[in-house]
mmCIF file of C-alpha atoms in Angstrom:
data_model
loop_
_atom_site.group_PDB
_atom_site.id
_atom_site.type_symbol
_atom_site.label_atom_id
_atom_site.label_comp_id
_atom_site.label_asym_id
_atom_site.label_seq_id
_atom_site.Cartn_x
_atom_site.Cartn_y
_atom_site.Cartn_z
ATOM 1 C CA MET Z 1305 -136.734 33.756 -115.308
ATOM 2 C CA MET Z 1306 -136.313 31.805 -112.073
ATOM 3 C CA GLY Z 1307 -139.494 31.673 -110.044
ATOM 4 C CA ARG Z 1308 -139.756 32.364 -106.350
ATOM 5 C CA LEU Z 1309 -142.023 30.497 -103.928
ATOM 6 C CA GLU Z 1310 -144.421 32.813 -102.181
ATOM 7 C CA MET Z 1311 -146.978 31.603 -99.681
ATOM 8 C CA GLN Z 1312 -150.372 33.153 -100.299
ATOM 9 C CA GLU Z 1313 -153.198 32.463 -97.872
ATOM 10 C CA ASN Z 1314 -156.663 32.265 -99.386
ATOM 11 C CA LEU Z 1315 -159.615 33.428 -97.409
ATOM 12 C CA PHE Z 1316 -161.688 30.455 -98.555
ATOM 13 C CA TYR Z 1317 -160.628 27.012 -99.789
ATOM 14 C CA ARG Z 1318 -162.572 24.575 -101.904
ATOM 15 C CA PHE Z 1319 -161.159 21.264 -100.727
ATOM 16 C CA ARG Z 1320 -162.622 17.754 -100.723
ATOM 17 C CA ILE Z 1321 -160.497 15.197 -98.836
ATOM 18 C CA GLU Z 1322 -162.123 12.344 -100.786
ATOM 19 C CA ASP Z 1323 -160.417 13.571 -103.970
ATOM 20 C CA HIS Z 1324 -156.938 13.427 -102.437
ATOM 21 C CA VAL Z 1325 -156.890 9.740 -101.408
ATOM 22 C CA PRO Z 1326 -155.812 7.531 -104.355
ATOM 23 C CA GLN Z 1327 -158.209 4.798 -105.419
ATOM 24 C CA ASP Z 1328 -155.520 2.132 -104.982
ATOM 25 C CA HIS Z 1329 -154.507 3.284 -101.489
ATOM 26 C CA LEU Z 1330 -154.299 0.431 -98.966
ATOM 27 C CA LEU Z 1331 -156.737 2.066 -96.550
ATOM 28 C CA ARG Z 1332 -159.306 2.673 -99.303
ATOM 29 C CA ARG Z 1333 -159.066 -0.976 -100.355
ATOM 30 C CA ILE Z 1334 -159.702 -2.067 -96.756
ATOM 31 C CA ASP Z 1335 -162.348 0.470 -95.742
ATOM 32 C CA TRP Z 1336 -165.242 -1.061 -97.650
ATOM 33 C CA LEU Z 1337 -164.678 -4.408 -95.909
ATOM 34 C CA LEU Z 1338 -165.202 -3.022 -92.417
ATOM 35 C CA ASP Z 1339 -168.532 -3.237 -90.625
ATOM 36 C CA PHE Z 1340 -168.660 -1.875 -87.078
ATOM 37 C CA ASP Z 1341 -172.404 -2.280 -86.447
ATOM 38 C CA ALA Z 1342 -172.120 -5.658 -84.701
ATOM 39 C CA ILE Z 1343 -169.071 -4.533 -82.701
ATOM 40 C CA ARG Z 1344 -170.816 -1.336 -81.652
ATOM 41 C CA ALA Z 1345 -173.638 -3.427 -80.187
ATOM 42 C CA GLU Z 1346 -171.143 -5.505 -78.192
ATOM 43 C CA LEU Z 1347 -169.386 -2.402 -76.899
ATOM 44 C CA ALA Z 1348 -172.604 -0.797 -75.683
ATOM 45 C CA ALA Z 1349 -172.539 -2.913 -72.510
ATOM 46 C CA LEU Z 1350 -169.080 -1.554 -71.639
ATOM 47 C CA TYR Z 1351 -170.195 2.095 -71.583
ATOM 48 C CA SER Z 1352 -172.264 3.919 -68.979
ATOM 49 C CA HIS Z 1353 -175.762 5.068 -69.954
ATOM 50 C CA THR Z 1354 -175.220 8.452 -68.281
ATOM 51 C CA GLY Z 1355 -172.646 11.224 -68.588
ATOM 52 C CA ARG Z 1356 -171.138 13.002 -71.565
ATOM 53 C CA PRO Z 1357 -170.739 11.201 -74.906
ATOM 54 C CA SER Z 1358 -167.428 9.401 -75.198
ATOM 55 C CA VAL Z 1359 -164.991 9.322 -78.068
ATOM 56 C CA ASP Z 1360 -166.516 7.133 -80.786
ATOM 57 C CA PRO Z 1361 -165.022 3.639 -80.338
ATOM 58 C CA GLU Z 1362 -165.044 3.173 -84.115
ATOM 59 C CA LEU Z 1363 -162.569 6.055 -84.404
ATOM 60 C CA MET Z 1364 -160.136 4.412 -81.986
ATOM 61 C CA LEU Z 1365 -160.481 1.028 -83.710
ATOM 62 C CA ARG Z 1366 -159.718 2.623 -87.059
ATOM 63 C CA MET Z 1367 -156.669 4.287 -85.549
ATOM 64 C CA LEU Z 1368 -155.494 0.932 -84.209
ATOM 65 C CA LEU Z 1369 -155.825 -0.581 -87.683
ATOM 66 C CA ILE Z 1370 -153.703 2.224 -89.121
ATOM 67 C CA GLY Z 1371 -151.042 1.514 -86.515
ATOM 68 C CA TYR Z 1372 -150.997 -2.216 -87.297
ATOM 69 C CA LEU Z 1373 -151.059 -1.788 -91.084
ATOM 70 C CA HIS Z 1374 -148.335 0.848 -91.222
ATOM 71 C CA GLY Z 1375 -146.114 -0.387 -88.393
ATOM 72 C CA ILE Z 1376 -146.708 2.524 -86.019
ATOM 73 C CA ARG Z 1377 -146.039 1.032 -82.584
ATOM 74 C CA SER Z 1378 -146.011 4.215 -80.509
ATOM 75 C CA GLU Z 1379 -149.422 5.531 -79.491
ATOM 76 C CA ARG Z 1380 -148.036 9.055 -79.257
ATOM 77 C CA ARG Z 1381 -146.700 8.883 -82.800
ATOM 78 C CA LEU Z 1382 -149.940 7.298 -84.032
ATOM 79 C CA VAL Z 1383 -151.934 10.265 -82.729
ATOM 80 C CA GLU Z 1384 -149.521 12.669 -84.444
ATOM 81 C CA GLU Z 1385 -149.623 10.793 -87.758
ATOM 82 C CA VAL Z 1386 -153.422 10.655 -87.846
ATOM 83 C CA HIS Z 1387 -153.510 14.388 -87.167
ATOM 84 C CA LEU Z 1388 -151.163 15.171 -90.098
ATOM 85 C CA ASN Z 1389 -151.867 12.519 -92.758
ATOM 86 C CA LEU Z 1390 -154.795 13.160 -95.136
ATOM 87 C CA ALA Z 1391 -155.321 9.459 -95.922
ATOM 88 C CA TYR Z 1392 -155.391 8.617 -92.215
ATOM 89 C CA ARG Z 1393 -157.910 11.405 -91.578
ATOM 90 C CA TRP Z 1394 -160.083 10.120 -94.424
ATOM 91 C CA PHE Z 1395 -159.967 6.546 -93.081
ATOM 92 C CA CYS Z 1396 -160.889 7.769 -89.573
ATOM 93 C CA LYS Z 1397 -163.724 9.962 -90.969
ATOM 94 C CA LEU Z 1398 -162.265 13.072 -89.312
ATOM 95 C CA GLY Z 1399 -162.295 15.394 -92.304
ATOM 96 C CA LEU Z 1400 -159.953 18.378 -92.112
ATOM 97 C CA GLU Z 1401 -161.116 19.747 -88.786
ATOM 98 C CA GLY Z 1402 -161.959 16.633 -86.780
ATOM 99 C CA ARG Z 1403 -160.166 16.341 -83.439
ATOM 100 C CA VAL Z 1404 -157.895 13.358 -82.878
ATOM 101 C CA PRO Z 1405 -158.341 11.715 -79.439
ATOM 102 C CA ASP Z 1406 -155.738 12.473 -76.807
ATOM 103 C CA ARG Z 1407 -153.062 9.817 -76.389
ATOM 104 C CA SER Z 1408 -154.026 9.068 -72.781
ATOM 105 C CA THR Z 1409 -157.689 8.482 -73.692
ATOM 106 C CA PHE Z 1410 -156.655 6.279 -76.571
ATOM 107 C CA SER Z 1411 -154.267 4.233 -74.404
ATOM 108 C CA LYS Z 1412 -156.757 3.778 -71.554
ATOM 109 C CA ASN Z 1413 -159.461 2.417 -73.831
ATOM 110 C CA ARG Z 1414 -157.048 0.178 -75.679
ATOM 111 C CA HIS Z 1415 -155.749 -1.572 -72.550
ATOM 112 C CA GLY Z 1416 -159.029 -1.459 -70.652
ATOM 113 C CA ARG Z 1417 -162.363 -1.460 -72.429
ATOM 114 C CA PHE Z 1418 -161.174 -2.991 -75.712
ATOM 115 C CA ALA Z 1419 -159.158 -5.711 -73.975
ATOM 116 C CA ASP Z 1420 -162.118 -6.722 -71.797
ATOM 117 C CA GLY Z 1421 -164.529 -6.811 -74.728
ATOM 118 C CA ASP Z 1422 -162.293 -8.828 -77.092
ATOM 119 C CA VAL Z 1423 -163.243 -6.297 -79.756
ATOM 120 C CA LEU Z 1424 -160.185 -6.620 -81.971
ATOM 121 C CA ARG Z 1425 -160.744 -10.350 -82.452
ATOM 122 C CA ARG Z 1426 -164.364 -9.742 -83.401
ATOM 123 C CA LEU Z 1427 -163.228 -7.175 -85.969
ATOM 124 C CA PHE Z 1428 -160.719 -9.663 -87.373
ATOM 125 C CA GLU Z 1429 -163.336 -12.414 -87.580
ATOM 126 C CA ASN Z 1430 -165.712 -10.041 -89.331
ATOM 127 C CA VAL Z 1431 -163.182 -9.575 -92.144
ATOM 128 C CA VAL Z 1432 -162.595 -13.342 -92.337
ATOM 129 C CA GLU Z 1433 -166.346 -13.908 -92.715
ATOM 130 C CA LYS Z 1434 -166.407 -11.477 -95.632
ATOM 131 C CA CYS Z 1435 -163.537 -13.378 -97.291
ATOM 132 C CA ILE Z 1436 -165.529 -16.601 -96.914
ATOM 133 C CA GLY Z 1437 -168.597 -14.895 -98.366
ATOM 134 C CA PHE Z 1438 -166.611 -13.766 -101.418
ATOM 135 C CA GLY Z 1439 -165.507 -17.375 -102.031
ATOM 136 C CA ILE Z 1440 -161.754 -16.779 -101.685
ATOM 137 C CA VAL Z 1441 -161.399 -19.320 -98.851
ATOM 138 C CA GLY Z 1442 -161.061 -22.856 -100.187
ATOM 139 C CA GLY Z 1443 -161.580 -24.612 -96.867
ATOM 140 C CA THR Z 1444 -159.799 -27.849 -97.803
ATOM 141 C CA ASP Z 1445 -156.072 -27.117 -97.351
ATOM 142 C CA ALA Z 1446 -154.468 -25.158 -94.527
ATOM 143 C CA ALA Z 1447 -151.021 -24.399 -93.173
ATOM 144 C CA ILE Z 1448 -149.855 -23.616 -89.638
ATOM 145 C CA ASP Z 1449 -146.722 -21.728 -88.676
ATOM 146 C CA GLY Z 1450 -145.398 -19.250 -86.154
ATOM 147 C CA SER Z 1451 -143.114 -16.211 -86.150
ATOM 148 C CA THR Z 1452 -140.942 -15.036 -83.272
ATOM 149 C CA ILE Z 1453 -141.308 -11.427 -82.135
ATOM 150 C CA GLU Z 1454 -138.855 -9.850 -79.737
ATOM 151 C CA ALA Z 1455 -140.510 -8.580 -76.572
ATOM 152 C CA ASP Z 1456 -139.980 -5.036 -75.361
ATOM 153 C CA ALA Z 1457 -138.120 -6.271 -72.289
ATOM 154 C CA ASN Z 1458 -134.539 -5.735 -71.161
ATOM 155 C CA ARG Z 1459 -132.689 -9.041 -71.416
ATOM 156 C CA ASP Z 1460 -130.490 -8.095 -68.442
ATOM 157 C CA ARG Z 1461 -133.446 -7.640 -66.084
ATOM 158 C CA ARG Z 1462 -134.133 -11.332 -65.646
ATOM 159 C CA ASP Z 1463 -133.817 -13.919 -62.910
ATOM 160 C CA ALA Z 1464 -135.216 -17.207 -61.683
ATOM 161 C CA PRO Z 1465 -138.998 -17.170 -61.001
ATOM 162 C CA ASP Z 1466 -138.607 -17.310 -57.213
ATOM 163 C CA ALA Z 1467 -136.127 -14.420 -57.192
ATOM 164 C CA VAL Z 1468 -138.353 -12.252 -59.406
ATOM 165 C CA GLN Z 1469 -141.376 -12.972 -57.240
ATOM 166 C CA LYS Z 1470 -139.383 -11.730 -54.261
ATOM 167 C CA ILE Z 1471 -138.519 -8.515 -56.120
ATOM 168 C CA TRP Z 1472 -142.181 -7.883 -56.931
ATOM 169 C CA SER Z 1473 -143.247 -8.494 -53.333
ATOM 170 C CA GLN Z 1474 -140.924 -5.718 -52.178
ATOM 171 C CA LYS Z 1475 -142.491 -3.113 -54.471
ATOM 172 C CA ASP Z 1476 -145.508 -1.046 -53.489
ATOM 173 C CA GLN Z 1477 -146.818 -1.037 -57.055
ATOM 174 C CA VAL Z 1478 -146.015 -3.184 -60.090
ATOM 175 C CA GLN Z 1479 -146.442 -2.429 -63.776
ATOM 176 C CA ARG Z 1480 -149.562 -3.429 -65.687
ATOM 177 C CA PRO Z 1481 -147.991 -6.465 -67.473
ATOM 178 C CA VAL Z 1482 -146.821 -7.804 -64.116
ATOM 179 C CA ALA Z 1483 -150.236 -7.241 -62.511
ATOM 180 C CA ASP Z 1484 -151.944 -9.034 -65.418
ATOM 181 C CA TYR Z 1485 -149.474 -11.918 -65.125
ATOM 182 C CA LEU Z 1486 -150.081 -12.342 -61.393
ATOM 183 C CA ALA Z 1487 -153.841 -12.193 -61.906
ATOM 184 C CA GLN Z 1488 -153.570 -14.893 -64.564
ATOM 185 C CA LEU Z 1489 -151.550 -17.103 -62.232
ATOM 186 C CA ALA Z 1490 -154.254 -16.733 -59.604
ATOM 187 C CA ASP Z 1491 -156.981 -17.672 -62.107
ATOM 188 C CA VAL Z 1492 -155.292 -20.849 -63.325
ATOM 189 C CA ASP Z 1493 -153.992 -21.959 -59.935
ATOM 190 C CA GLY Z 1494 -154.986 -25.570 -59.496
ATOM 191 C CA ALA Z 1495 -156.587 -25.844 -62.931
ATOM 192 C CA ALA Z 1496 -155.573 -28.576 -65.365
ATOM 193 C CA GLN Z 1497 -153.110 -27.345 -67.970
ATOM 194 C CA SER Z 1498 -153.634 -28.221 -71.628
ATOM 195 C CA GLY Z 1499 -150.875 -29.233 -73.987
ATOM 196 C CA PRO Z 1500 -147.576 -30.959 -73.393
ATOM 197 C CA LYS Z 1501 -145.881 -30.704 -70.035
ATOM 198 C CA ARG Z 1502 -142.920 -28.375 -69.771
ATOM 199 C CA LYS Z 1503 -140.366 -27.419 -67.184
ATOM 200 C CA SER Z 1504 -140.591 -24.243 -65.191
ATOM 201 C CA PRO Z 1505 -138.864 -21.386 -67.041
ATOM 202 C CA LYS Z 1506 -135.221 -20.831 -66.209
ATOM 203 C CA TYR Z 1507 -135.613 -17.041 -66.454
ATOM 204 C CA ILE Z 1508 -138.525 -14.644 -66.436
ATOM 205 C CA SER Z 1509 -138.509 -10.922 -67.065
ATOM 206 C CA GLU Z 1510 -139.010 -8.489 -64.211
ATOM 207 C CA THR Z 1511 -141.079 -6.188 -66.453
ATOM 208 C CA ASP Z 1512 -142.801 -8.546 -68.941
ATOM 209 C CA PRO Z 1513 -143.170 -11.975 -67.332
ATOM 210 C CA GLU Z 1514 -145.435 -13.345 -70.091
ATOM 211 C CA ALA Z 1515 -142.518 -13.279 -72.539
ATOM 212 C CA ALA Z 1516 -140.383 -16.415 -72.748
ATOM 213 C CA TRP Z 1517 -136.595 -16.561 -72.649
ATOM 214 C CA SER Z 1518 -135.649 -17.840 -76.102
ATOM 215 C CA LEU Z 1519 -132.392 -18.858 -77.801
ATOM 216 C CA LYS Z 1520 -134.088 -19.580 -81.129
ATOM 217 C CA ASP Z 1521 -132.639 -16.577 -82.978
ATOM 218 C CA GLY Z 1522 -129.130 -16.644 -81.521
ATOM 219 C CA ARG Z 1523 -128.395 -14.556 -78.482
ATOM 220 C CA GLY Z 1524 -130.882 -15.124 -75.689
ATOM 221 C CA ARG Z 1525 -133.774 -12.673 -75.472
ATOM 222 C CA PHE Z 1526 -137.369 -12.454 -74.307
ATOM 223 C CA SER Z 1527 -139.769 -13.200 -77.142
ATOM 224 C CA TYR Z 1528 -143.341 -13.951 -78.135
ATOM 225 C CA GLU Z 1529 -144.677 -16.164 -80.899
ATOM 226 C CA THR Z 1530 -147.475 -15.234 -83.297
ATOM 227 C CA ASN Z 1531 -149.087 -18.417 -84.620
ATOM 228 C CA TYR Z 1532 -151.091 -18.377 -87.855
ATOM 229 C CA LEU Z 1533 -153.671 -20.674 -89.432
ATOM 230 C CA VAL Z 1534 -153.729 -19.941 -93.187
ATOM 231 C CA ASP Z 1535 -156.034 -21.152 -95.922
ATOM 232 C CA THR Z 1536 -153.599 -21.949 -98.715
ATOM 233 C CA ASP Z 1537 -155.835 -21.226 -101.745
ATOM 234 C CA HIS Z 1538 -155.306 -17.443 -101.577
ATOM 235 C CA GLY Z 1539 -153.194 -17.091 -98.429
ATOM 236 C CA ILE Z 1540 -156.065 -15.893 -96.231
ATOM 237 C CA ILE Z 1541 -155.151 -15.853 -92.532
ATOM 238 C CA MET Z 1542 -158.061 -17.587 -90.807
ATOM 239 C CA ASP Z 1543 -156.888 -17.236 -87.210
ATOM 240 C CA VAL Z 1544 -154.055 -15.894 -85.082
ATOM 241 C CA GLU Z 1545 -152.934 -16.898 -81.608
ATOM 242 C CA ALA Z 1546 -150.196 -15.173 -79.621
ATOM 243 C CA THR Z 1547 -148.159 -17.238 -77.149
ATOM 244 C CA PRO Z 1548 -144.838 -17.020 -75.327
ATOM 245 C CA ALA Z 1549 -141.983 -18.207 -77.550
ATOM 246 C CA ARG Z 1550 -141.964 -21.795 -76.303
ATOM 247 C CA LEU Z 1551 -142.004 -24.852 -78.556
ATOM 248 C CA SER Z 1552 -144.643 -26.520 -76.394
ATOM 249 C CA GLN Z 1553 -147.046 -23.614 -76.920
ATOM 250 C CA GLU Z 1554 -147.045 -23.918 -80.728
ATOM 251 C CA ILE Z 1555 -149.145 -27.090 -80.632
ATOM 252 C CA VAL Z 1556 -151.463 -25.635 -77.996
ATOM 253 C CA ALA Z 1557 -152.023 -22.641 -80.278
ATOM 254 C CA ALA Z 1558 -152.580 -24.870 -83.337
ATOM 255 C CA LYS Z 1559 -155.304 -26.849 -81.584
ATOM 256 C CA ALA Z 1560 -156.965 -23.661 -80.329
ATOM 257 C CA MET Z 1561 -157.002 -22.087 -83.804
ATOM 258 C CA LEU Z 1562 -158.400 -25.170 -85.533
ATOM 259 C CA ALA Z 1563 -161.115 -25.601 -82.894
ATOM 260 C CA ARG Z 1564 -162.064 -21.903 -82.958
ATOM 261 C CA CYS Z 1565 -162.272 -21.770 -86.766
ATOM 262 C CA LYS Z 1566 -164.447 -24.859 -86.805
ATOM 263 C CA GLU Z 1567 -166.838 -23.296 -84.303
ATOM 264 C CA ARG Z 1568 -167.025 -19.745 -85.692
ATOM 265 C CA HIS Z 1569 -166.456 -20.169 -89.432
ATOM 266 C CA ASP Z 1570 -167.215 -23.878 -90.001
ATOM 267 C CA PHE Z 1571 -163.668 -24.099 -91.371
ATOM 268 C CA ARG Z 1572 -162.736 -27.802 -91.475
ATOM 269 C CA PRO Z 1573 -159.649 -28.367 -93.615
ATOM 270 C CA ASP Z 1574 -159.041 -31.868 -94.955
ATOM 271 C CA ARG Z 1575 -155.254 -31.426 -94.979
ATOM 272 C CA VAL Z 1576 -152.904 -29.436 -92.758
ATOM 273 C CA ALA Z 1577 -149.259 -28.632 -93.518
ATOM 274 C CA ALA Z 1578 -146.703 -27.595 -90.897
ATOM 275 C CA ASP Z 1579 -142.985 -27.864 -90.161
ATOM 276 C CA GLY Z 1580 -141.273 -30.484 -88.018
ATOM 277 C CA SER Z 1581 -141.859 -28.736 -84.706
ATOM 278 C CA TYR Z 1582 -145.547 -29.752 -84.962
ATOM 279 C CA GLY Z 1583 -144.760 -33.396 -85.740
ATOM 280 C CA THR Z 1584 -145.259 -34.869 -82.269
ATOM 281 C CA GLY Z 1585 -147.155 -38.126 -81.918
ATOM 282 C CA PRO Z 1586 -150.011 -36.727 -79.780
ATOM 283 C CA PHE Z 1587 -150.675 -33.834 -82.180
ATOM 284 C CA LEU Z 1588 -150.595 -36.060 -85.267
ATOM 285 C CA ALA Z 1589 -153.008 -38.458 -83.542
ATOM 286 C CA TRP Z 1590 -155.212 -35.471 -82.617
ATOM 287 C CA LEU Z 1591 -155.415 -34.489 -86.314
ATOM 288 C CA LEU Z 1592 -156.096 -38.030 -87.539
ATOM 289 C CA LYS Z 1593 -158.849 -38.471 -84.962
ATOM 290 C CA ARG Z 1594 -160.581 -35.470 -86.560
ATOM 291 C CA GLU Z 1595 -160.084 -36.903 -90.056
ATOM 292 C CA VAL Z 1596 -157.459 -34.308 -90.985
ATOM 293 C CA THR Z 1597 -154.527 -35.572 -93.056
ATOM 294 C CA PRO Z 1598 -151.275 -34.143 -91.645
ATOM 295 C CA HIS Z 1599 -148.512 -33.121 -94.043
ATOM 296 C CA VAL Z 1600 -146.026 -32.741 -91.206
ATOM 297 C CA PRO Z 1601 -142.547 -34.285 -90.754
ATOM 298 C CA VAL Z 1602 -142.520 -36.606 -87.752
ATOM 299 C CA LEU Z 1603 -140.563 -35.180 -84.834
ATOM 300 C CA ASP Z 1604 -138.421 -38.129 -83.699
ATOM 301 C CA ARG Z 1605 -136.230 -36.898 -80.863
ATOM 302 C CA GLN Z 1606 -134.922 -40.417 -80.210
ATOM 303 C CA HIS Z 1607 -132.761 -40.197 -83.324
ATOM 304 C CA GLN Z 1608 -131.767 -36.534 -82.986
ATOM 305 C CA THR Z 1609 -128.274 -37.374 -81.769
ATOM 306 C CA LYS Z 1610 -126.258 -34.569 -83.447
ATOM 307 C CA GLY Z 1611 -123.836 -37.059 -85.014
ATOM 308 C CA LYS Z 1612 -123.569 -39.340 -81.971
ATOM 309 C CA TYR Z 1613 -124.552 -43.011 -81.951
ATOM 310 C CA ASP Z 1614 -127.814 -43.866 -80.264
ATOM 311 C CA LEU Z 1615 -128.899 -47.133 -78.635
ATOM 312 C CA SER Z 1616 -130.127 -48.615 -81.929
ATOM 313 C CA HIS Z 1617 -126.527 -48.815 -83.180
ATOM 314 C CA PHE Z 1618 -125.568 -51.291 -80.430
ATOM 315 C CA GLN Z 1619 -126.447 -55.000 -80.256
ATOM 316 C CA TYR Z 1620 -127.873 -56.205 -76.942
ATOM 317 C CA ASP Z 1621 -127.257 -59.703 -75.507
ATOM 318 C CA PRO Z 1622 -129.988 -60.421 -72.906
ATOM 319 C CA GLU Z 1623 -128.176 -63.501 -71.497
ATOM 320 C CA ARG Z 1624 -124.997 -61.582 -70.709
ATOM 321 C CA ASP Z 1625 -126.894 -58.309 -70.091
ATOM 322 C CA SER Z 1626 -124.414 -56.396 -72.221
ATOM 323 C CA TYR Z 1627 -124.135 -54.490 -75.494
ATOM 324 C CA THR Z 1628 -121.702 -54.886 -78.372
ATOM 325 C CA CYS Z 1629 -120.410 -51.733 -80.040
ATOM 326 C CA LEU Z 1630 -119.877 -51.238 -83.796
ATOM 327 C CA GLU Z 1631 -116.246 -52.345 -83.525
ATOM 328 C CA GLY Z 1632 -117.221 -55.647 -81.883
ATOM 329 C CA HIS Z 1633 -116.247 -54.780 -78.305
ATOM 330 C CA GLU Z 1634 -118.474 -56.072 -75.523
ATOM 331 C CA MET Z 1635 -119.832 -53.288 -73.289
ATOM 332 C CA PRO Z 1636 -121.065 -54.787 -70.013
ATOM 333 C CA LEU Z 1637 -123.417 -52.774 -67.828
ATOM 334 C CA ARG Z 1638 -122.018 -51.935 -64.428
ATOM 335 C CA ARG Z 1639 -123.549 -50.362 -61.368
ATOM 336 C CA ILE Z 1640 -122.604 -46.701 -60.775
ATOM 337 C CA LYS Z 1641 -124.878 -45.994 -57.808
ATOM 338 C CA GLN Z 1642 -126.245 -48.162 -55.040
ATOM 339 C CA ALA Z 1643 -130.016 -48.128 -55.312
ATOM 340 C CA GLY Z 1644 -131.864 -47.293 -52.136
ATOM 341 C CA PRO Z 1645 -135.361 -48.425 -51.158
ATOM 342 C CA GLY Z 1646 -137.838 -47.562 -53.878
ATOM 343 C CA GLN Z 1647 -135.089 -46.310 -56.248
ATOM 344 C CA LYS Z 1648 -134.111 -47.603 -59.666
ATOM 345 C CA LEU Z 1649 -130.673 -49.113 -60.161
ATOM 346 C CA LEU Z 1650 -128.484 -46.737 -62.153
ATOM 347 C CA ARG Z 1651 -126.085 -48.412 -64.590
ATOM 348 C CA ARG Z 1652 -124.027 -47.388 -67.564
ATOM 349 C CA MET Z 1653 -122.205 -49.053 -70.442
ATOM 350 C CA THR Z 1654 -118.442 -49.143 -70.450
ATOM 351 C CA CYS Z 1655 -116.377 -49.819 -73.530
ATOM 352 C CA PRO Z 1656 -112.814 -51.196 -73.382
ATOM 353 C CA PRO Z 1657 -110.155 -48.705 -74.491
ATOM 354 C CA ARG Z 1658 -109.324 -48.890 -78.176
ATOM 355 C CA ASN Z 1659 -106.083 -50.545 -79.220
ATOM 356 C CA PRO Z 1660 -103.847 -47.810 -80.681
ATOM 357 C CA SER Z 1661 -102.376 -50.266 -83.160
ATOM 358 C CA SER Z 1662 -105.787 -51.208 -84.566
#
């Protein structure tokens, strides 16, 4: 006989949420590694000593971890998922009846109090310290790399820096990313910049100026770069640094991660592996000075000619001040611009036209 589903409400339920979260669940495997005692002490200075008790900061940090681990980018959806999902409720210690914080409260703390206190980095470093304590960090070999992440910025709302600055000046109020960007510019105004020199950006976004205009993945878009320092024994990520998606910032991030890991975890790898974008002379010299052996291809832009001949393919005659091409033709240097006072003389090589019969 075919059964029929009938909903029957019990007056009392005997339910234990602990029994309904599998032992191999990702959140259960992570939960025992977390220790919020030290972070709670750091956060105490950011809260007032009077007034009503706030939402427990540990609850909001646990919610943030759920969002990162399960790819939930929307704060509104994160609040809804934590309210409905038993495993999420267990991880956040809410039980069946615990109230999930309102989205606005969650967002305000995330972009305000947590950002000022650098809490998320301290939580990350706490997990790294536990990995070191368990002996799964070798400490001798490391790798550095970066991944491009598309920014949440309309590619069509872009312009030259001066034009965008003019647009912002005409608005009564700008968005939070823009305000943070302008405040950062004011802080570093006149300060020495670290890392290789770079040109001013061709485009910046009107809504997310920290993002860099990138052509790395095909069609131009605004992007960020997440840079990782990884211990290669068990693939433990030792440090992370987010930067705009600019090639010059990768080396800046690599130096920052290596220096920070040395200071906070005494992590001093003997060898570092990276791709060719890190193979600049100054960075390789920086590693060797610190007795770190680089396993990095040398970035030699002089010979990156895309199939064209470079200067090394031509023979120079200092007496005649001319070059000889591969086919034996003399290529005298001739003046193409009259040099003014204090200017260098501009010259170029000219090659005789090829003989069609040859």
